[in-house]
Short mmCIF file of C-alpha atoms in Angstrom, two decimals:
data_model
loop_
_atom_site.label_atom_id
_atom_site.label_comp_id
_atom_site.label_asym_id
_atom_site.label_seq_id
_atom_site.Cartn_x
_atom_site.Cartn_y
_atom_site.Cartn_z
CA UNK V 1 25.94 -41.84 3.93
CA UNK V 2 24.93 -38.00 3.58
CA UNK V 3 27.38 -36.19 1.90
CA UNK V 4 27.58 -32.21 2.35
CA UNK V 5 29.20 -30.27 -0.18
CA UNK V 6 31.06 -26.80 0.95
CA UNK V 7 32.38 -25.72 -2.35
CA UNK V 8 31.88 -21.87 -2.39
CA UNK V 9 29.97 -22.11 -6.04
CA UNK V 10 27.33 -24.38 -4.56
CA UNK V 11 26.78 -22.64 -2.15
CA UNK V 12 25.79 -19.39 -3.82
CA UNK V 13 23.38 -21.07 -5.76
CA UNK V 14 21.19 -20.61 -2.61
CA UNK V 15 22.29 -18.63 -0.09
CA UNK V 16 25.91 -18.04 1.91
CA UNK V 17 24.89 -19.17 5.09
CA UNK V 18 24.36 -22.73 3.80
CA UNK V 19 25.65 -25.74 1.91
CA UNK V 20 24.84 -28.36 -0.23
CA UNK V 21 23.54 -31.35 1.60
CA UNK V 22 21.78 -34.66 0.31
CA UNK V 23 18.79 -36.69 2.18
CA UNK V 24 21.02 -39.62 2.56
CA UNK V 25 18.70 -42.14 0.18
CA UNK V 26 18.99 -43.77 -3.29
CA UNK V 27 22.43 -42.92 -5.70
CA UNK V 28 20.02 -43.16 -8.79
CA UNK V 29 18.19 -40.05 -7.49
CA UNK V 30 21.23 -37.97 -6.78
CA UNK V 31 20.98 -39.46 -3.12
CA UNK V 32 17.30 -37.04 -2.66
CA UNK V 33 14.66 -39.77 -3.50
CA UNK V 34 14.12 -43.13 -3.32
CA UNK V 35 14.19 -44.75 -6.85
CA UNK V 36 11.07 -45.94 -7.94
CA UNK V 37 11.60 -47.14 -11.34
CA UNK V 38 8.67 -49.47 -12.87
CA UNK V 39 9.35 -49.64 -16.64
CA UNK V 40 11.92 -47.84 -19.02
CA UNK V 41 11.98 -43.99 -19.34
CA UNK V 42 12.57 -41.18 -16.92
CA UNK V 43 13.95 -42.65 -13.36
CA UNK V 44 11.20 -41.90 -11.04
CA UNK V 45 12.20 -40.64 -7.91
CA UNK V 46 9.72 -40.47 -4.91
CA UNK V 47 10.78 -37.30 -2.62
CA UNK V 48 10.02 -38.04 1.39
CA UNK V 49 6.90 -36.08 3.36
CA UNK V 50 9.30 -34.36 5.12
CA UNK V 51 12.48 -32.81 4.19
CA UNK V 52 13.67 -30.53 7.48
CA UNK V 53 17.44 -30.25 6.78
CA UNK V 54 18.30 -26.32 7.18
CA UNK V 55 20.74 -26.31 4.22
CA UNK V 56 20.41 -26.47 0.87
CA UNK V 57 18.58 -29.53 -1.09
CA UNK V 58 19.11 -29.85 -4.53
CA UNK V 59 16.17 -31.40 -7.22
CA UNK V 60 18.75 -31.96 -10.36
CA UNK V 61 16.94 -32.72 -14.16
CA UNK V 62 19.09 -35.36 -14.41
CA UNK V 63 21.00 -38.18 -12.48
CA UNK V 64 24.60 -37.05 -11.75
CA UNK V 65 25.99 -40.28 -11.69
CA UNK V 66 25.87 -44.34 -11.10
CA UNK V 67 24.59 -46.66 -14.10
CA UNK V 68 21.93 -43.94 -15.21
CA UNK V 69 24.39 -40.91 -15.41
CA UNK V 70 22.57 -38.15 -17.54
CA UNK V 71 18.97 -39.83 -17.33
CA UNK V 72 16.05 -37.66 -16.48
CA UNK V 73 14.80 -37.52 -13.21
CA UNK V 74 10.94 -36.97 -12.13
CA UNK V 75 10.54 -36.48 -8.12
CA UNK V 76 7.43 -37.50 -7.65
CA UNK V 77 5.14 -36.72 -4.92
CA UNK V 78 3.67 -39.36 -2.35
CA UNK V 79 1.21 -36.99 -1.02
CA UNK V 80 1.92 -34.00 0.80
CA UNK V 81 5.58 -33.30 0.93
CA UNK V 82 6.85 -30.88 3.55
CA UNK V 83 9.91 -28.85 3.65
CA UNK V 84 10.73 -27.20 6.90
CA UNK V 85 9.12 -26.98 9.76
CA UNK V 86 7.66 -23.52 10.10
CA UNK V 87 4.34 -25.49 9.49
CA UNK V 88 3.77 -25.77 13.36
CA UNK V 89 1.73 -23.54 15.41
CA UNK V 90 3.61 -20.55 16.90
CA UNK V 91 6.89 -21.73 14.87
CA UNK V 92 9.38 -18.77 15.97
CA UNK V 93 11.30 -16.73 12.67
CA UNK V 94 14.49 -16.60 14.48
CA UNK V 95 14.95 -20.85 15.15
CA UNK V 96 12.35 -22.04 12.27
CA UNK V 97 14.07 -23.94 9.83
CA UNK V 98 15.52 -22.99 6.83
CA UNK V 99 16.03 -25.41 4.13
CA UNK V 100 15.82 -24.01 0.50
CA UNK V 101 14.31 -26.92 -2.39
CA UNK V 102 16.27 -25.47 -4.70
CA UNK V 103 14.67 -27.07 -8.01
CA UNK V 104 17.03 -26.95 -11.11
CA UNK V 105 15.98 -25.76 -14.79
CA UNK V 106 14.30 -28.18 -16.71
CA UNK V 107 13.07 -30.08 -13.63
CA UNK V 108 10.16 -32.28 -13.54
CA UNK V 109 7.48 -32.32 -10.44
CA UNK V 110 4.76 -34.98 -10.37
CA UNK V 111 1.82 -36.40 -8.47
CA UNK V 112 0.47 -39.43 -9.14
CA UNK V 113 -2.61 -38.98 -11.30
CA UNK V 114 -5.67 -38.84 -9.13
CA UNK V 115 -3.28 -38.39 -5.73
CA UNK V 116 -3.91 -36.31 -2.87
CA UNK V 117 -0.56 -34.91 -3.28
CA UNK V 118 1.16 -31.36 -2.63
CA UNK V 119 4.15 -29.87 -2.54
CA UNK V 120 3.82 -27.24 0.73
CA UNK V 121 6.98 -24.42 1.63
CA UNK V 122 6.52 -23.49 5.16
CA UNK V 123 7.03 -20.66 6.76
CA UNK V 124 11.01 -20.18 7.16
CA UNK V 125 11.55 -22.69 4.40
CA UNK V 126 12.42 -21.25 0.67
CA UNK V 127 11.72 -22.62 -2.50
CA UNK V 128 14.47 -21.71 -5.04
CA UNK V 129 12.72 -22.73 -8.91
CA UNK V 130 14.84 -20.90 -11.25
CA UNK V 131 13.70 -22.47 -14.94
CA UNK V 132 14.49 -20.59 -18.23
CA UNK V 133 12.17 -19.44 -21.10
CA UNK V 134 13.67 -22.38 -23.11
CA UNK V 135 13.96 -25.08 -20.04
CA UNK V 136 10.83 -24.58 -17.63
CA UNK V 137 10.44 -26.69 -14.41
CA UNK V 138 7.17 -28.24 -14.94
CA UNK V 139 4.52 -29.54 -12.05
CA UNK V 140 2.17 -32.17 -13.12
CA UNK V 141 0.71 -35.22 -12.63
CA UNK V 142 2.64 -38.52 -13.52
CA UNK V 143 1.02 -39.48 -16.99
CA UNK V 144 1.34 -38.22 -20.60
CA UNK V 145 0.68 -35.39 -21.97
CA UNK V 146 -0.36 -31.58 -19.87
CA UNK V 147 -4.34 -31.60 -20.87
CA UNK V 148 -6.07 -33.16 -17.49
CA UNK V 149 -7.36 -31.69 -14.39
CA UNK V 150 -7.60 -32.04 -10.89
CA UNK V 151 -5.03 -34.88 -11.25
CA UNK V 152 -2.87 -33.98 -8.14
CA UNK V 153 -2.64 -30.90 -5.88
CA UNK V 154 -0.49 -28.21 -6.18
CA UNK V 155 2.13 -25.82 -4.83
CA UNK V 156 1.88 -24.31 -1.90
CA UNK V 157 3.84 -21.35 -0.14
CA UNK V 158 3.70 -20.10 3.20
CA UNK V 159 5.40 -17.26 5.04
CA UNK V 160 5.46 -14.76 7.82
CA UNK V 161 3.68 -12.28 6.19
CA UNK V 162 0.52 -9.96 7.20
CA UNK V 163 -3.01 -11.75 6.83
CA UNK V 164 -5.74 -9.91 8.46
CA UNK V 165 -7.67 -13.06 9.91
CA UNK V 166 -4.97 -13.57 12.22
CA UNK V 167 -4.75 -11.56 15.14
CA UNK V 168 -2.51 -9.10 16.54
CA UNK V 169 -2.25 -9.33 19.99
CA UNK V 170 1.13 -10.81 21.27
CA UNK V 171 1.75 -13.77 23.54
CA UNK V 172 4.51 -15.18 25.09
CA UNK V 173 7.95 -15.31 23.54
CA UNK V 174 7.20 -12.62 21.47
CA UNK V 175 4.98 -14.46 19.23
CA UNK V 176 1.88 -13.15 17.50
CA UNK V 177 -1.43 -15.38 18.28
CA UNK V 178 -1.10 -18.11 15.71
CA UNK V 179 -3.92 -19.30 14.25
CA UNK V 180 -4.31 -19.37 10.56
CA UNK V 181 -4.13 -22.89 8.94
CA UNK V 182 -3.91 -23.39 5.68
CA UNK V 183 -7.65 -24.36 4.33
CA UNK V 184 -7.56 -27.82 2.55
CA UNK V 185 -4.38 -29.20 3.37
CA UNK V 186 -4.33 -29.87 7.17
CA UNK V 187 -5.07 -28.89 10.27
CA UNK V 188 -2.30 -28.13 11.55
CA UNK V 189 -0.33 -26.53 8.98
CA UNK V 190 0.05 -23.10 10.03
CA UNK V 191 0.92 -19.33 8.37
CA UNK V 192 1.17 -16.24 8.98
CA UNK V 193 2.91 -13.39 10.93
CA UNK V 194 5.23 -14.83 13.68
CA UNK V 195 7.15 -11.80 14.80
CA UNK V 196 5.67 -8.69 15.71
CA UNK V 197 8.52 -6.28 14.33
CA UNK V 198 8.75 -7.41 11.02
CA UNK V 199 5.84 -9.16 9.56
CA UNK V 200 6.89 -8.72 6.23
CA UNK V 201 10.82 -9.75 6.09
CA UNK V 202 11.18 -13.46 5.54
CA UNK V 203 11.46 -14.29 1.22
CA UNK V 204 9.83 -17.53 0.57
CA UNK V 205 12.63 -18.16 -2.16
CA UNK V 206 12.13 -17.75 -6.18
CA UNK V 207 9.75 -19.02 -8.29
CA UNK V 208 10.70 -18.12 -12.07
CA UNK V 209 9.55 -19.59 -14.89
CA UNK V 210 7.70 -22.23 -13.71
CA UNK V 211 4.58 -24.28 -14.88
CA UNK V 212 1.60 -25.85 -13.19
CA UNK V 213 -0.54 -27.92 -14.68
CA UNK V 214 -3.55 -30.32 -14.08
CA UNK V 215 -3.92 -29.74 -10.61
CA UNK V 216 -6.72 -29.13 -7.82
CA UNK V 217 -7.44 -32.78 -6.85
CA UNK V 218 -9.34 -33.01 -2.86
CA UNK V 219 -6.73 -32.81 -0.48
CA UNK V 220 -8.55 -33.24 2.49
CA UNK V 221 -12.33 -32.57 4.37
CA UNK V 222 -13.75 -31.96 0.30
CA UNK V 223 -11.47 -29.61 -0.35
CA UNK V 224 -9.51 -28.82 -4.15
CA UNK V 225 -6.23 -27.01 -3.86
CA UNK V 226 -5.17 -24.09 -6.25
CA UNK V 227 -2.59 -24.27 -9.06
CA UNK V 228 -0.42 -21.77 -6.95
CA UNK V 229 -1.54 -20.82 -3.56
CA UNK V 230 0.47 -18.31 -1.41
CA UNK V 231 -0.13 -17.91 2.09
CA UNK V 232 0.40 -14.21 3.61
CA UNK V 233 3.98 -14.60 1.30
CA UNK V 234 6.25 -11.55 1.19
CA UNK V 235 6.89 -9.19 -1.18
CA UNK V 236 11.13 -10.51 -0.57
CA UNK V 237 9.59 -13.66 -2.40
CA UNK V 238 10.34 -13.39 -6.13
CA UNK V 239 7.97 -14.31 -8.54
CA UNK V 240 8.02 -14.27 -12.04
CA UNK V 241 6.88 -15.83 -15.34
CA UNK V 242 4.15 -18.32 -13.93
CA UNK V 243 1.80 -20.37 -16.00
CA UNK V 244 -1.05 -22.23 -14.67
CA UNK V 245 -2.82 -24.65 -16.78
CA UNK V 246 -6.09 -26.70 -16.21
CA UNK V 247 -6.77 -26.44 -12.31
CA UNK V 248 -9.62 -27.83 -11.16
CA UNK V 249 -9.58 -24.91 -8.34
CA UNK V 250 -8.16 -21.45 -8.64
CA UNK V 251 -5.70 -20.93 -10.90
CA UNK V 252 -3.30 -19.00 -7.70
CA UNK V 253 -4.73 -17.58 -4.66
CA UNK V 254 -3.36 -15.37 -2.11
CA UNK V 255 -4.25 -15.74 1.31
CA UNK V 256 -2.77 -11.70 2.37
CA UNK V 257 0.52 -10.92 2.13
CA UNK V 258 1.53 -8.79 -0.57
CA UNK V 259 4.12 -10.66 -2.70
CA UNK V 260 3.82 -9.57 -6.50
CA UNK V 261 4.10 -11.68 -9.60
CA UNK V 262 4.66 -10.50 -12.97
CA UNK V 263 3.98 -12.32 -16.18
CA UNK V 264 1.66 -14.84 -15.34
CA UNK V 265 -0.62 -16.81 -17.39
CA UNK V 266 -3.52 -18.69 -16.20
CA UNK V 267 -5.18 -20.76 -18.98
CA UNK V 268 -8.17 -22.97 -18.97
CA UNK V 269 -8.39 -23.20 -14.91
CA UNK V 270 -12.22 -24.37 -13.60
CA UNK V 271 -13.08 -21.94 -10.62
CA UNK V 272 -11.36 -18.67 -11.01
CA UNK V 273 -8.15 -17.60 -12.00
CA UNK V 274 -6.94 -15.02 -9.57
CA UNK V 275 -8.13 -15.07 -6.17
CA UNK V 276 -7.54 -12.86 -3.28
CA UNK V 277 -8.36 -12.16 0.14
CA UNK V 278 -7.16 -11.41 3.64
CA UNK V 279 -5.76 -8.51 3.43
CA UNK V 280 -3.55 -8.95 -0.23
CA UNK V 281 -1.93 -6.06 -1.36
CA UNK V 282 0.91 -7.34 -3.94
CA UNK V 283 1.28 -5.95 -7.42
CA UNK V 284 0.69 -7.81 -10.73
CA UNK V 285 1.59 -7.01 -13.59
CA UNK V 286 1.75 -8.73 -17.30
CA UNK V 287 -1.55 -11.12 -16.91
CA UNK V 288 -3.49 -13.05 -19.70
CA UNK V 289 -6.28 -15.13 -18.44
CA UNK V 290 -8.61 -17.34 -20.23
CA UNK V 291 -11.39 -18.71 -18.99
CA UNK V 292 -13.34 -21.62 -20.22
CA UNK V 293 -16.61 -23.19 -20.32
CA UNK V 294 -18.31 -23.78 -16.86
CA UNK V 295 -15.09 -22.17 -15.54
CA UNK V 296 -15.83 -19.41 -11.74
CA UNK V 297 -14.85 -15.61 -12.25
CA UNK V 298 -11.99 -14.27 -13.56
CA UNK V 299 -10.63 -12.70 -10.42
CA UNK V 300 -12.63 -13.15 -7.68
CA UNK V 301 -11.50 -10.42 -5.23
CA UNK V 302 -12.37 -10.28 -1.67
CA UNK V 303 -10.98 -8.62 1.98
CA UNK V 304 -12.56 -10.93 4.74
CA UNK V 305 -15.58 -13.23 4.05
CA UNK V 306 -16.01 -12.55 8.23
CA UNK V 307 -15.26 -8.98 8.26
CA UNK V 308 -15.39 -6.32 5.61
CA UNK V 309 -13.35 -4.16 7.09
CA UNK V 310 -10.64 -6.17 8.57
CA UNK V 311 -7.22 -4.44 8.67
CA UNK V 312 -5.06 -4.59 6.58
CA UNK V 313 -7.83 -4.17 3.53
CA UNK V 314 -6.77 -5.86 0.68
CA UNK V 315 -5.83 -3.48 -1.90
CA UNK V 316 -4.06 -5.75 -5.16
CA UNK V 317 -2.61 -3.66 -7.61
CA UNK V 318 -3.33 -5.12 -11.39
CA UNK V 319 -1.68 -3.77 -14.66
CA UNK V 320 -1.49 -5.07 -17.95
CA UNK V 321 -4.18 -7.66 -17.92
CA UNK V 322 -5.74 -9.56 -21.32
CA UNK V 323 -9.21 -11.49 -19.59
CA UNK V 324 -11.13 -13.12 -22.05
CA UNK V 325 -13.85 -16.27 -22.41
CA UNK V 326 -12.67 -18.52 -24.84
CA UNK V 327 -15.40 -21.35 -24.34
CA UNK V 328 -18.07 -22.80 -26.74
CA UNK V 329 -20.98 -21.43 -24.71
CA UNK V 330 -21.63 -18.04 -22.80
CA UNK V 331 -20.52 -17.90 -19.30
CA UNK V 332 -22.72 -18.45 -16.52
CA UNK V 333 -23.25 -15.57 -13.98
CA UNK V 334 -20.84 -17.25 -11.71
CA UNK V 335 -18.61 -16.74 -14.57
CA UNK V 336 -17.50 -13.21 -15.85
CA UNK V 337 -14.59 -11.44 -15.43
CA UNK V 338 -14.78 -9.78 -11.76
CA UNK V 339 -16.11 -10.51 -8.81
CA UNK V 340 -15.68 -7.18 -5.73
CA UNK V 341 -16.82 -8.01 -2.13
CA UNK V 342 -16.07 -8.45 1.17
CA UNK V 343 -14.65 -5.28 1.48
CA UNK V 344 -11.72 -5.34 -0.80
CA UNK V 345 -9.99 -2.16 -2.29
CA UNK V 346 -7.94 -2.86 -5.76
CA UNK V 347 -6.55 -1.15 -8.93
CA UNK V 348 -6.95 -1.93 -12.09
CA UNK V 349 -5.05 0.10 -15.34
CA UNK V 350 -4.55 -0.87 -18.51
CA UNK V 351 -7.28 -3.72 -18.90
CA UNK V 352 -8.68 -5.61 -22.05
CA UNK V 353 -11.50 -7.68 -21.42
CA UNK V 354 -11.93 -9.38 -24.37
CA UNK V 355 -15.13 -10.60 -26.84
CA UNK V 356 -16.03 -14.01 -25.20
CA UNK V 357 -17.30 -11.19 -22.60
CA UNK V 358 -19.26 -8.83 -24.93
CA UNK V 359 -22.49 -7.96 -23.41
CA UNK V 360 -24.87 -9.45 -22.46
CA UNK V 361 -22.31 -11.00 -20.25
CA UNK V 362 -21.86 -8.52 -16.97
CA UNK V 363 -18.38 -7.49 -16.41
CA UNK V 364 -18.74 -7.24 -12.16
CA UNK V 365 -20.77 -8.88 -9.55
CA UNK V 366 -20.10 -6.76 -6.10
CA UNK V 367 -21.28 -6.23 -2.81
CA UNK V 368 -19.37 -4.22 -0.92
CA UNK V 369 -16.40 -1.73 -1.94
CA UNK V 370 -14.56 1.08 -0.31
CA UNK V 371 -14.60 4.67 -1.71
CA UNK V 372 -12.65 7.03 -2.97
CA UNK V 373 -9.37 6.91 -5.24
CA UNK V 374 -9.29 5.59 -8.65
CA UNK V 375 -10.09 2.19 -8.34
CA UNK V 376 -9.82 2.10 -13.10
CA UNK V 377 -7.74 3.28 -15.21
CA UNK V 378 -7.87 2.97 -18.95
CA UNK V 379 -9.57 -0.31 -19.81
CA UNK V 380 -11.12 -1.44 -23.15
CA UNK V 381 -14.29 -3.91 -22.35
CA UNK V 382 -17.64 -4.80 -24.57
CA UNK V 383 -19.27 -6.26 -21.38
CA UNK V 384 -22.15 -5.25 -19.71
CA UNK V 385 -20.95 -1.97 -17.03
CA UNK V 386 -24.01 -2.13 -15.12
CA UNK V 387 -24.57 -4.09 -12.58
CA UNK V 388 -26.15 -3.85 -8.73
CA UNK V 389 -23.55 -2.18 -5.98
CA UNK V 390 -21.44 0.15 -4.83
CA UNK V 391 -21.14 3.30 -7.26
CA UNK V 392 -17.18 3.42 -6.59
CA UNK V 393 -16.80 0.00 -9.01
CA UNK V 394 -18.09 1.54 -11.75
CA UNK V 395 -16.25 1.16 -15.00
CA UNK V 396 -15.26 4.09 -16.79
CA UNK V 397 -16.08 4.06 -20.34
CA UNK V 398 -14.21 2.08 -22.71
CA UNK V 399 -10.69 3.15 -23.87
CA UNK V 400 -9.79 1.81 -26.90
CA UNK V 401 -5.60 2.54 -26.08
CA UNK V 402 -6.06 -0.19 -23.75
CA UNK V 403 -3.14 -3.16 -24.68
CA UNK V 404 -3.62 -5.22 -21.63
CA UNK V 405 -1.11 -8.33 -21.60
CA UNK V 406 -1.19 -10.87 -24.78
CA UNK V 407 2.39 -12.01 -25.25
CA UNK V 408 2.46 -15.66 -25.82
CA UNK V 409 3.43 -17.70 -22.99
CA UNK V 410 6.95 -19.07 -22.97
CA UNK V 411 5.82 -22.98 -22.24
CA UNK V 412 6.05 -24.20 -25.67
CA UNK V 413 3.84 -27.49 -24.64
CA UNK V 414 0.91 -25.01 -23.59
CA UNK V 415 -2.22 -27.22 -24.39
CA UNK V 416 -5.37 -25.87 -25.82
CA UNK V 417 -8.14 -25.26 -23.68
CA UNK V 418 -10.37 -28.45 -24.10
#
């Protein structure tokens, strides 16, 4: 039977306008999975596709009670698990729903290894992964160890934010035309601006330190999915201390939007590690990226692959970024540190891109940029500068004050880059 809890300290773990409630399935999985248990170890815990319950659903580390009282728990994925419903076309702000996955420290997420699993946040819907320094929640696949790729999907956020592929003209109800879909995933599964007076408003929830590993299996029509991939999220979203291991995509992409994230690591991803377009204009701050053999760009940086100058431009704000190669062999031209087109504005300051880069390696590709402003500021580099396109990318020359960002991440079970 579903149980709802009203205590007032539950409660404000998510929000005050809702409670504690449980899925109504197995006791060994706090009654929010269906036990799935095969062998000793962890209890295995398979979460449903769809979890639409406008209150507040609670993944716990361990089993609160029964004959495995204190046992850890990994929710696994079955493929791509929903929560909400603000996934459907035209889905309205003020009725969406409104659960909050509120994922507890120490936490375990997993796909089964070589699954085309996800876990997806729709629009309305908030995630709330609070893990500590000491006790991170941890997305993987289900099998030992942290070191493979491409061995489920990833996570993926959604919200009402800005995206400039969407457009702005409004239809009836008061809804903005709706017709962004998430590439990858589905067809159907929708994001973007849904209100026309306040775009920007809805949080997706908290992600804090959190960990994403061996990701970017095909989803769907050929398709890998990114570590972390945020879909025209809001700046209300929190996100902080992030670290992205071993995606066989990007390491996080933003699809507009302009939610920030500070103190991220991306380590040993295979296409590039920070990717933006549609109109992004977040703020990050505190990034060390390393790249690996055969691995894409570092950030590969765009505005609108179908129009340059599609409004709003994206214009990312970077600061405090370590980039450097750390593979066996020199990286290809696909893979230096940035790559400027589309029509995408940005700023960069305080910037070390370091010797697995030194020239001959280029430091840009570009093909399009907008002028004027200070697109760099104070950023140490032994690349190559030049390079064909617009004049307003060029680097400065190198500053040796530069510090960027190389504080050791705070997963302790960090692999090595293979």
């Amino acid at each position: 039977m579903k149980k709802t809890i009203l205590s007032v300290s539950l409660m404000a773990l998510a929000s005050m306008s809702h409670a504690v409630t449980d899925l109504a399935l197995d006791e060994e999985c706090n009654f929010n999975g269906t036990w799935d248990q095969v062998s000793e170890g962890p209890v295995l815990c398979e979460l449903p596709l769809s979890i639409v319950e406008d209150d507040t659903v609670v993944l716990a580390k361990e089993v609160a009670d029964g004959d495995y009282e204190g046992e850890q728990i990994i929710w696994t994925l079955p493929g791509i698990v929903v929560v909400g419903n603000g996934n459907i076309q035209n889905a309205d702000p003020s009725t969406v729903d409104n659960t909050v996955l509120q994922i507890e420290a120490g936490a375990q997420i997993a796909g089964a290894v070589d699954s085309a699993s996800a876990l997806i946040i729709s629009r309305g819907a908030q995630i709330d992964a609070q893990g500590t320094a000491n006790d991170p929640i941890i997305f993987s696949s289900l099998d030992a160890g942290y070191d493979g790729s491409g061995e489920w999907g990833g996570l993926v956020v959604a919200g009402f934010g800005e995206s400039n592929a969407c457009p702005s003209g409004a239809i009836s109800g008061g809804q903005m035309g709706d017709v962004c879909t998430m590439e990858g995933v589905a067809s159907a599964a929708y994001f973007g601006s849904g209100h026309l007076s306040a775009p920007n408003a809805m949080s997706s929830g908290t992600l804090e330190y959190v960990v994403i590993a061996e990701g970017g299996h095909v989803i769907s029509d050929g398709n890998e999915i990114n570590g972390l991939t945020l879909y025209a999220v809001s700046s209300t979203t929190t996100i902080n201390n992030i670290h992205v291991q071993g995606n066989a995509d990007d390491g996080v992409e933003f699809f507009g939007g302009n939610v920030g994230i500070s103190n991220m690591w991306m380590a040993c991803n295979e296409d590039d590690s920070v990717d933006w377009d549609l109109g992004y204009q977040g703020v990050l701050s505190n990034v060390n990226i390393k790249q690996n053999d055969g691995a894409g760009y570092g950030l590969e940086l765009a505005n609108n692959p179908d129009n340059a100058n599609a409004l709003p431009r994206s214009k990312g704000i970077v600061s405090n970024m370590s980039i450097d190669f750390v593979g066996s062999t020199a990286p290809a031209a696909s893979g230096i540190p940035f790559d400027l087109k589309q029509g995408t504005d940005g700023m960069f300051t305080n910037v070390v891109i370091g010797a697995g880069y030194d020239s001959p390696v280029k430091c840009m590709r570009t093909d399009s940029a907008v002028t004027g402003g200070s697109h760099w500021s104070v950023i140490e580099y032994g690349c190559d500068a030049t390079h064909a396109g617009p004049t307003a990318w060029n680097l400065p020359a190198s500053n040796s004050s530069a510090t960027g960002f190389t504080a050791s991440t705070f997963w302790a079970a960090a692999p090595s880059c293979p």
